[in-house]
Short mmCIF file of C-alpha atoms and ligand atoms in Angstrom, two decimals:
data_model
loop_
_atom_site.label_atom_id
_atom_site.label_comp_id
_atom_site.label_asym_id
_atom_site.label_seq_id
_atom_site.Cartn_x
_atom_site.Cartn_y
_atom_site.Cartn_z
CA MET A 21 131.72 95.86 99.13
CA ILE A 22 130.25 94.59 95.86
CA VAL A 23 127.10 92.50 95.47
CA ARG A 24 126.14 90.71 92.26
CA GLY A 25 122.54 89.84 91.39
CA ASP A 26 119.35 91.01 89.67
CA ILE A 27 118.84 94.51 91.03
CA ILE A 28 115.35 96.04 91.11
CA PHE A 29 114.03 99.12 92.89
CA THR A 30 111.63 102.06 92.49
CA LYS A 31 113.31 105.38 91.84
CA GLU A 32 109.86 106.59 90.75
CA ALA A 33 106.48 105.63 92.20
CA THR A 34 105.12 104.19 88.97
CA GLU A 35 107.97 102.20 87.46
CA PHE A 36 110.75 99.81 88.32
CA THR A 37 114.40 100.48 87.66
CA ILE A 38 116.00 97.14 86.75
CA PHE A 39 119.61 96.05 86.28
CA GLU A 40 119.85 92.43 85.22
CA ASP A 41 122.86 90.49 86.53
CA SER A 42 124.70 93.60 87.73
CA TYR A 43 126.98 94.74 90.52
CA LEU A 44 125.88 96.98 93.40
CA LEU A 45 128.89 99.00 94.58
CA ILE A 46 128.86 100.00 98.26
CA ASP A 47 131.39 102.29 99.93
CA GLU A 48 133.05 101.98 103.37
CA ALA A 49 130.32 104.10 104.96
CA GLY A 50 127.61 101.71 103.75
CA LYS A 51 126.35 104.02 100.99
CA ILE A 52 125.54 103.11 97.39
CA GLU A 53 128.32 104.17 95.01
CA GLY A 54 126.63 102.98 91.86
CA ILE A 55 125.46 100.03 89.80
CA VAL A 56 127.62 98.61 87.00
CA GLN A 57 127.31 95.77 84.49
CA GLU A 58 130.93 94.71 84.76
CA ILE A 59 133.86 94.95 87.16
CA GLU A 60 137.57 94.39 86.65
CA THR A 61 138.54 90.75 86.75
CA GLY A 62 139.91 89.68 90.09
CA ARG A 63 137.81 92.09 92.19
CA GLU A 64 135.97 90.31 94.97
CA TYR A 65 132.21 90.34 95.20
CA THR A 66 129.37 88.53 96.97
CA ASP A 67 127.70 86.32 94.42
CA HIS A 68 123.90 86.31 94.41
CA ARG A 69 123.48 85.56 90.72
CA GLY A 70 119.90 84.56 89.84
CA LYS A 71 118.57 86.19 93.03
CA LEU A 72 116.82 89.52 93.47
CA ILE A 73 118.50 92.40 95.25
CA ILE A 74 115.78 94.77 96.48
CA PRO A 75 115.71 97.63 99.02
CA SER A 76 114.74 96.43 102.51
CA PHE A 77 111.27 97.36 103.74
CA VAL A 78 110.26 100.27 105.93
CA ASP A 79 107.24 99.87 108.24
CA LEU A 80 106.20 103.36 109.23
CA HIS A 81 103.53 102.47 111.76
CA LEU A 82 103.19 99.66 114.29
CA HIS A 83 102.32 99.16 117.94
CA ALA A 84 104.85 96.87 119.63
CA ASN A 85 102.58 96.51 122.67
CA GLN A 86 99.77 95.07 120.57
CA PHE A 87 101.83 92.25 119.05
CA ALA A 88 100.22 89.49 121.14
CA ASN A 89 96.78 90.61 119.96
CA CYS A 90 97.51 90.03 116.26
CA GLY A 91 94.62 88.04 114.80
CA LEU A 92 92.29 88.82 117.69
CA GLY A 93 89.50 91.34 118.19
CA ASN A 94 88.39 91.76 114.62
CA ASP A 95 84.72 92.23 115.52
CA GLU A 96 84.85 95.90 116.49
CA GLU A 97 85.39 99.31 114.98
CA LEU A 98 88.26 101.51 116.17
CA LEU A 99 86.88 103.03 119.38
CA GLY A 100 85.22 99.84 120.62
CA TRP A 101 88.31 97.84 119.69
CA LEU A 102 90.55 100.10 121.77
CA GLU A 103 88.36 99.68 124.87
CA LYS A 104 87.45 96.02 124.46
CA TYR A 105 90.82 94.53 123.44
CA THR A 106 93.68 96.93 123.02
CA PHE A 107 94.13 98.77 126.33
CA LYS A 108 93.73 95.45 128.15
CA GLU A 109 96.77 94.10 126.32
CA GLU A 110 98.84 97.28 126.49
CA VAL A 111 98.41 97.58 130.27
CA LYS A 112 100.28 94.28 130.66
CA PHE A 113 103.48 96.13 129.70
CA LYS A 114 103.79 97.44 133.26
CA ASP A 115 105.45 94.06 133.71
CA LEU A 116 108.97 94.42 132.30
CA ASP A 117 109.49 90.65 131.98
CA TYR A 118 106.40 90.32 129.81
CA ALA A 119 107.49 93.37 127.80
CA ARG A 120 110.98 91.95 127.24
CA GLU A 121 109.60 88.69 125.83
CA ILE A 122 107.23 90.43 123.45
CA TYR A 123 109.70 93.10 122.35
CA LYS A 124 112.32 90.50 121.45
CA LEU A 125 109.74 88.71 119.33
CA VAL A 126 108.68 91.94 117.61
CA LEU A 127 112.29 92.81 116.73
CA ASN A 128 112.94 89.27 115.51
CA ARG A 129 109.81 89.35 113.36
CA LEU A 130 110.70 92.74 111.88
CA TRP A 131 114.14 91.35 111.00
CA GLU A 132 112.60 88.19 109.51
CA ALA A 133 110.15 90.22 107.46
CA GLY A 134 112.95 92.35 106.04
CA SER A 135 111.52 95.50 107.66
CA LEU A 136 114.92 96.74 108.74
CA ARG A 137 113.64 100.24 109.46
CA SER A 138 110.45 101.02 111.35
CA VAL A 139 108.56 103.61 113.36
CA ILE A 140 107.12 102.15 116.54
CA TYR A 141 104.55 103.06 119.18
CA ALA A 142 106.09 101.65 122.36
CA SER A 143 104.48 101.91 125.79
CA LEU A 144 102.60 104.36 127.96
CA TYR A 145 105.19 103.48 130.61
CA THR A 146 108.54 105.25 130.41
CA LYS A 147 110.53 102.34 131.87
CA THR A 148 109.01 99.92 129.40
CA THR A 149 109.69 102.30 126.52
CA SER A 150 113.34 102.50 127.68
CA LEU A 151 113.48 98.72 127.57
CA LEU A 152 112.40 98.73 123.92
CA PHE A 153 115.09 101.30 123.14
CA ASP A 154 117.75 99.11 124.80
CA LEU A 155 116.64 95.99 122.92
CA ALA A 156 116.35 97.85 119.62
CA LEU A 157 119.89 99.22 120.08
CA GLU A 158 121.06 95.64 120.62
CA SER A 159 119.15 94.35 117.58
CA GLY A 160 121.06 96.29 114.90
CA LEU A 161 117.77 97.38 113.30
CA SER A 162 116.86 101.02 112.74
CA SER A 163 113.77 102.53 114.39
CA TYR A 164 112.09 105.61 115.67
CA ILE A 165 110.47 104.66 118.98
CA GLY A 166 107.87 106.68 120.87
CA LYS A 167 106.59 106.70 124.41
CA VAL A 168 102.81 106.73 123.97
CA ASN A 169 101.09 109.77 125.50
CA MET A 170 97.47 109.58 126.69
CA ASP A 171 96.18 111.77 129.51
CA ARG A 172 92.45 112.11 128.79
CA ASN A 173 89.39 109.99 127.97
CA VAL A 174 91.13 106.75 128.85
CA PRO A 175 90.14 104.14 131.44
CA GLU A 176 91.47 104.72 134.94
CA TYR A 177 93.41 101.45 134.91
CA TYR A 178 95.38 102.66 131.89
CA SER A 179 96.17 106.36 132.12
CA GLU A 180 98.77 108.94 133.14
CA THR A 181 98.74 112.56 134.26
CA THR A 182 99.80 115.37 131.94
CA GLU A 183 102.94 115.85 134.03
CA GLU A 184 103.87 112.17 133.80
CA SER A 185 103.28 112.22 130.08
CA LEU A 186 105.55 115.20 129.40
CA ALA A 187 108.22 114.23 131.96
CA GLY A 188 108.39 110.69 130.53
CA THR A 189 108.68 111.97 126.97
CA ARG A 190 111.47 114.38 127.96
CA GLU A 191 113.28 111.66 129.89
CA ILE A 192 113.29 109.36 126.86
CA ILE A 193 114.50 112.10 124.52
CA GLU A 194 117.30 113.11 126.89
CA ARG A 195 118.42 109.52 127.39
CA TYR A 196 118.16 108.27 123.81
CA GLY A 197 118.11 111.37 121.61
CA GLN A 198 121.82 111.50 120.81
CA ILE A 199 123.23 108.04 121.29
CA SER A 200 122.59 106.33 117.96
CA GLN A 201 122.10 107.10 114.28
CA LEU A 202 119.90 104.01 113.98
CA ILE A 203 117.60 104.26 116.99
CA LYS A 204 115.93 107.58 117.76
CA PRO A 205 112.98 108.92 119.75
CA ILE A 206 109.76 110.21 118.22
CA ILE A 207 107.07 112.26 119.99
CA THR A 208 103.90 110.17 120.18
CA PRO A 209 100.54 111.69 121.08
CA ARG A 210 98.29 108.61 120.76
CA PHE A 211 95.66 110.70 118.98
CA VAL A 212 93.77 113.92 119.71
CA PRO A 213 90.95 112.35 121.80
CA HIS A 214 93.54 110.92 124.21
CA CYS A 215 95.70 114.01 124.73
CA THR A 216 94.68 117.18 126.58
CA SER A 217 95.47 120.50 124.93
CA GLU A 218 98.07 121.07 127.64
CA SER A 219 99.74 117.76 126.80
CA MET A 220 99.69 118.42 123.05
CA ALA A 221 101.15 121.91 123.59
CA GLY A 222 103.90 120.41 125.76
CA GLN A 223 104.66 117.68 123.23
CA GLY A 224 104.87 120.26 120.44
CA LYS A 225 107.33 122.30 122.51
CA LEU A 226 109.48 119.23 123.19
CA SER A 227 109.50 118.41 119.49
CA ILE A 228 110.84 121.89 118.69
CA GLU A 229 113.25 122.08 121.64
CA TYR A 230 114.96 118.79 120.76
CA SER A 231 114.19 118.64 116.99
CA VAL A 232 112.36 115.35 117.37
CA PRO A 233 109.75 114.21 114.80
CA VAL A 234 106.14 113.37 115.62
CA GLN A 235 103.87 110.39 114.92
CA SER A 236 100.15 110.03 115.49
CA HIS A 237 96.82 108.83 114.05
CA ILE A 238 94.40 110.96 112.07
CA ASN A 239 91.08 110.66 110.19
CA GLU A 240 90.83 106.92 110.70
CA SER A 241 87.19 106.43 111.65
CA LYS A 242 84.14 108.64 111.28
CA LYS A 243 83.23 108.30 114.97
CA GLU A 244 86.73 109.35 115.93
CA ILE A 245 86.41 112.47 113.76
CA GLU A 246 83.05 113.35 115.38
CA TRP A 247 84.72 112.94 118.76
CA VAL A 248 87.54 115.30 117.81
CA LYS A 249 84.94 117.84 116.60
CA SER A 250 83.13 117.69 119.93
CA LEU A 251 86.38 118.10 121.87
CA HIS A 252 87.68 120.97 119.70
CA PRO A 253 84.61 122.72 118.26
CA GLU A 254 86.69 125.80 117.46
CA ALA A 255 89.08 123.90 115.18
CA LEU A 256 88.67 124.00 111.40
CA ASN A 257 89.33 120.27 111.18
CA TYR A 258 91.25 117.38 112.78
CA SER A 259 94.58 118.36 111.21
CA SER A 260 94.37 121.90 112.46
CA VAL A 261 94.25 120.62 116.06
CA TYR A 262 97.65 118.95 115.65
CA ASP A 263 98.88 121.94 113.69
CA GLU A 264 97.88 124.38 116.40
CA TYR A 265 100.17 122.52 118.81
CA ASP A 266 103.14 122.19 116.40
CA LEU A 267 102.54 118.49 115.87
CA PHE A 268 101.83 118.61 112.13
CA GLY A 269 105.13 118.91 110.34
CA GLU A 270 105.74 122.64 110.38
CA LYS A 271 108.74 122.66 112.71
CA ALA A 272 109.68 118.95 112.71
CA PRO A 273 108.66 116.08 110.39
CA ALA A 274 105.34 114.42 111.23
CA LEU A 275 103.84 111.13 110.19
CA MET A 276 100.14 110.46 110.46
CA ALA A 277 98.67 106.98 110.25
CA HIS A 278 95.48 106.31 108.24
CA CYS A 279 94.47 109.67 106.62
CA ILE A 280 91.30 108.10 105.20
CA HIS A 281 88.58 110.71 105.66
CA ASN A 282 90.53 113.88 104.88
CA THR A 283 88.96 117.11 103.71
CA LYS A 284 90.44 119.05 100.79
CA GLU A 285 91.80 121.64 103.23
CA GLU A 286 93.55 118.91 105.18
CA ILE A 287 95.23 117.56 102.06
CA GLU A 288 96.41 121.07 101.25
CA LEU A 289 97.85 121.48 104.73
CA MET A 290 99.53 118.06 104.54
CA LYS A 291 101.13 119.11 101.27
CA LYS A 292 102.29 122.40 102.70
CA ARG A 293 103.79 120.68 105.72
CA GLN A 294 104.97 117.57 103.81
CA VAL A 295 103.28 115.34 106.38
CA TYR A 296 103.86 111.60 105.86
CA PRO A 297 100.50 109.84 105.40
CA VAL A 298 100.90 106.20 106.42
CA HIS A 299 98.61 103.74 104.65
CA CYS A 300 97.63 100.81 106.89
CA PRO A 301 95.40 98.70 104.60
CA GLU A 302 94.98 95.61 106.76
CA SER A 303 94.12 97.62 109.83
CA ASN A 304 91.69 99.74 107.83
CA ALA A 305 89.96 96.59 106.58
CA ASN A 306 89.88 94.85 109.99
CA LEU A 307 88.43 97.87 111.78
CA SER A 308 86.20 98.73 108.78
CA SER A 309 87.67 102.22 108.82
CA GLY A 310 87.58 102.87 105.07
CA ILE A 311 89.92 102.96 102.07
CA MET A 312 92.63 105.58 101.78
CA ALA A 313 92.92 107.45 98.46
CA VAL A 314 96.51 106.32 98.01
CA LYS A 315 96.95 107.11 94.32
CA LYS A 316 95.52 110.61 94.64
CA MET A 317 97.75 111.37 97.59
CA LEU A 318 100.83 110.10 95.76
CA GLU A 319 99.84 112.23 92.76
CA GLU A 320 99.55 115.23 95.08
CA GLY A 321 103.23 114.70 95.88
CA LEU A 322 102.70 113.42 99.41
CA PRO A 323 105.25 110.90 100.76
CA VAL A 324 102.72 108.12 101.29
CA SER A 325 104.18 105.06 103.04
CA LEU A 326 102.98 101.73 104.41
CA GLY A 327 102.37 100.55 107.96
CA SER A 328 101.46 97.15 109.34
CA ASP A 329 99.71 98.90 112.28
CA ILE A 330 99.73 95.69 114.27
CA SER A 331 97.43 94.71 115.87
CA GLY A 332 94.91 96.75 113.91
CA GLY A 333 96.62 94.88 111.09
CA HIS A 334 97.43 91.26 111.90
CA HIS A 335 100.67 90.78 109.88
CA LEU A 336 104.03 92.44 110.43
CA TYR A 337 105.21 91.01 107.11
CA LEU A 338 104.90 94.03 104.80
CA PRO A 339 104.19 92.26 101.47
CA TYR A 340 100.73 91.42 102.88
CA GLN A 341 100.16 95.16 103.24
CA MET A 342 101.45 95.79 99.72
CA VAL A 343 99.10 93.26 98.13
CA LEU A 344 96.12 94.49 100.12
CA ALA A 345 96.95 98.10 99.25
CA ILE A 346 96.74 97.16 95.58
CA GLN A 347 93.53 95.17 96.06
CA LEU A 348 91.79 97.88 98.09
CA SER A 349 92.74 100.52 95.52
CA LYS A 350 90.92 98.41 92.90
CA MET A 351 87.88 98.06 95.17
CA LYS A 352 87.84 101.82 95.71
CA GLY A 353 88.09 102.39 91.99
CA ARG A 354 85.21 99.99 91.27
CA LEU A 355 82.99 101.28 94.09
CA GLU A 356 83.50 104.90 93.08
CA ASP A 357 83.46 104.17 89.36
CA ASP A 358 86.83 105.86 89.08
CA MET A 359 89.63 103.49 88.17
CA SER A 360 92.22 106.24 88.49
CA HIS A 361 92.38 105.15 92.15
CA VAL A 362 94.14 101.93 91.17
CA ILE A 363 97.77 101.41 92.09
CA GLY A 364 100.08 98.64 90.89
CA LEU A 365 103.07 96.81 92.27
CA PRO A 366 105.54 99.67 91.63
CA GLU A 367 103.56 102.07 93.85
CA ALA A 368 103.24 99.42 96.57
CA ILE A 369 106.99 98.77 96.56
CA TYR A 370 107.73 102.48 96.35
CA MET A 371 105.62 103.19 99.45
CA ALA A 372 107.33 100.36 101.35
CA THR A 373 110.85 101.45 100.34
CA LYS A 374 111.80 104.84 98.91
CA SER A 375 108.78 106.85 100.07
CA GLY A 376 108.67 105.52 103.63
CA GLY A 377 112.45 105.32 103.68
CA SER A 378 112.78 109.05 103.11
CA PHE A 379 111.59 109.55 106.70
CA PHE A 380 115.04 108.20 107.64
CA GLY A 381 116.97 110.31 105.11
CA LYS A 382 118.41 108.80 101.93
CA THR A 383 117.16 105.24 102.37
CA GLY A 384 114.91 102.89 100.40
CA SER A 385 116.49 103.25 96.96
CA PHE A 386 119.71 102.24 95.19
CA GLU A 387 120.54 105.66 93.81
CA THR A 388 124.04 106.96 94.50
CA GLY A 389 124.44 108.21 98.07
CA TYR A 390 121.57 106.13 99.46
CA SER A 391 122.10 103.83 102.43
CA ALA A 392 122.85 100.26 101.29
CA ASP A 393 119.80 98.69 102.95
CA PHE A 394 118.85 95.63 100.96
CA LEU A 395 117.43 92.13 100.89
CA VAL A 396 118.56 89.12 98.88
CA ILE A 397 115.52 87.20 97.62
CA ASN A 398 115.63 83.63 96.34
CA THR A 399 112.48 82.89 94.35
CA ASP A 400 113.39 79.33 93.28
CA SER A 401 110.80 77.73 95.60
CA LEU A 402 108.05 79.90 94.04
CA MET A 403 108.51 78.54 90.55
CA ASN A 404 106.25 75.53 90.09
CA ILE A 405 108.12 74.10 87.18
CA LYS A 406 111.31 75.36 85.59
CA GLU A 407 109.64 78.66 84.78
CA GLU A 408 111.62 81.30 82.94
CA ARG A 409 110.49 84.51 84.56
CA SER A 410 111.59 88.11 84.15
CA ILE A 411 113.04 89.99 87.11
CA LYS A 412 109.80 91.94 87.48
CA GLU A 413 107.76 88.71 87.45
CA LYS A 414 110.03 87.17 90.07
CA LEU A 415 109.47 90.17 92.30
CA GLU A 416 105.73 89.97 91.69
CA LYS A 417 105.66 86.32 92.71
CA PHE A 418 107.71 87.03 95.82
CA ILE A 419 105.39 89.83 96.93
CA TYR A 420 102.16 87.91 96.16
CA ILE A 421 102.97 84.32 97.12
CA GLY A 422 106.36 84.43 98.81
CA SER A 423 107.22 84.62 102.50
CA ALA A 424 110.03 85.62 104.82
CA ALA A 425 111.56 82.21 104.00
CA ASN A 426 112.47 83.57 100.56
CA ILE A 427 114.63 86.29 102.12
CA GLU A 428 118.15 84.84 102.17
CA ALA A 429 120.06 87.80 103.58
CA ARG A 430 119.41 91.23 105.07
CA TYR A 431 121.83 94.17 104.94
CA LEU A 432 121.53 97.51 106.71
CA GLU A 433 124.02 100.27 105.83
CA GLY A 434 126.06 97.70 103.95
CA LYS A 435 126.36 95.34 106.91
CA LEU A 436 124.89 91.85 107.09
CA LEU A 437 122.30 91.67 109.86
CA GLU A 438 121.83 88.44 111.79
CA LYS A 439 118.66 87.52 113.67
CA PRO A 440 118.70 89.76 116.77
CA PHE A 441 117.61 87.36 119.55
CA LYS A 442 117.68 83.62 120.20
CA GLU A 443 114.27 81.91 120.31
N1 GUN B 505 93.93 105.39 117.28
C1 GUN B 505 94.30 105.55 118.57
N2 GUN B 505 94.97 104.48 119.03
C2 GUN B 505 95.03 103.61 118.00
C3 GUN B 505 95.60 102.31 117.87
O1 GUN B 505 96.18 101.74 118.78
N3 GUN B 505 95.46 101.74 116.64
C4 GUN B 505 94.82 102.33 115.61
N4 GUN B 505 94.73 101.70 114.45
N5 GUN B 505 94.27 103.55 115.72
C5 GUN B 505 94.37 104.17 116.90
FE1 FE B 506 97.97 102.60 114.86
#
């Protein structure tokens, strides 16, 4: 397959690689073969001249069961928000009919937003988590999906035993671990305060036994960190609790949402383990959690990515997270009188594509051998008058003032993806 258009992507975090009016060559397996300026006359290609061809987005952290709460409950900090709004919504997913309706919407919205790959917190309930797997397999999208584990410090109406937690996680891995290259399980301890040591040890063992990656939350709010200290007074820090139970990237890849209030030692350990820090700017602003030191972490060589973290964040559409990530980095720079915190558009795109995409292997870039995951963007409606804009400016306008309506086509592994479910 060959696609013609204005090709732009981030091979590096700090700069765009741009090929004006060029051809993206894609092999039979859906991998990028190369980019050329010309092809032999007579060869067929898909013509997107004047449109942008960009890597599709990767959302490395979201809670499918919180989708209906987007836009609600923005008057609390993390721990109060969980109790007052979040568990009350998540418990509704005992009802498979309700879950089916919401999950179809979530998958449709991810498709619309161009987030063709994602990492998802599903449900506490194993049956409901299976349902999300089945729908995701039908959708054509690519996701890691986790059964949420929480066996301590949770309300009675929304809890499970340690045995249920581990048996449910094993059941999901055995059922879905080997059936698809696109949809895979991920071990999901909700966060340290909600998992007993026995549960965390069991989850770590499952991760090693089946070579399954791990996702969780870390260092999001100061009260949460105090809570972890009181639960694990012997631990050096929050990270070392996960690490003790093999949930911190040593034996299998781990991604950790938030990473705001890290100590120096924790950053060192993250580097050693190549943990994926997921930046969730909208959620961090809504829950007044703080501002992640994105630029510093990128400079440390950490694979920082972006997450919508709905419904901590209230938009699935990732460009909102990109813009806010840039804005918050400026605020951090100004507040700390250190403008080296500031990131620009290249870093935001890089986090949402190549950096986050590396969790899935070679995805998120247009270098040779990468998966041909891309979006076709028409920016005509964003130009007020007949503006002559560069490719970089067109991308900037799309990210800042565009919407999913500007995405004309979505391709995953070289195949055109249609909207998954009828609405
Ligand atoms: N920490 C534990 N659970 C959650 C959650 O659902 N959202 C966020 N943002 N942080 C959490
Ligand atoms: Fe979260």
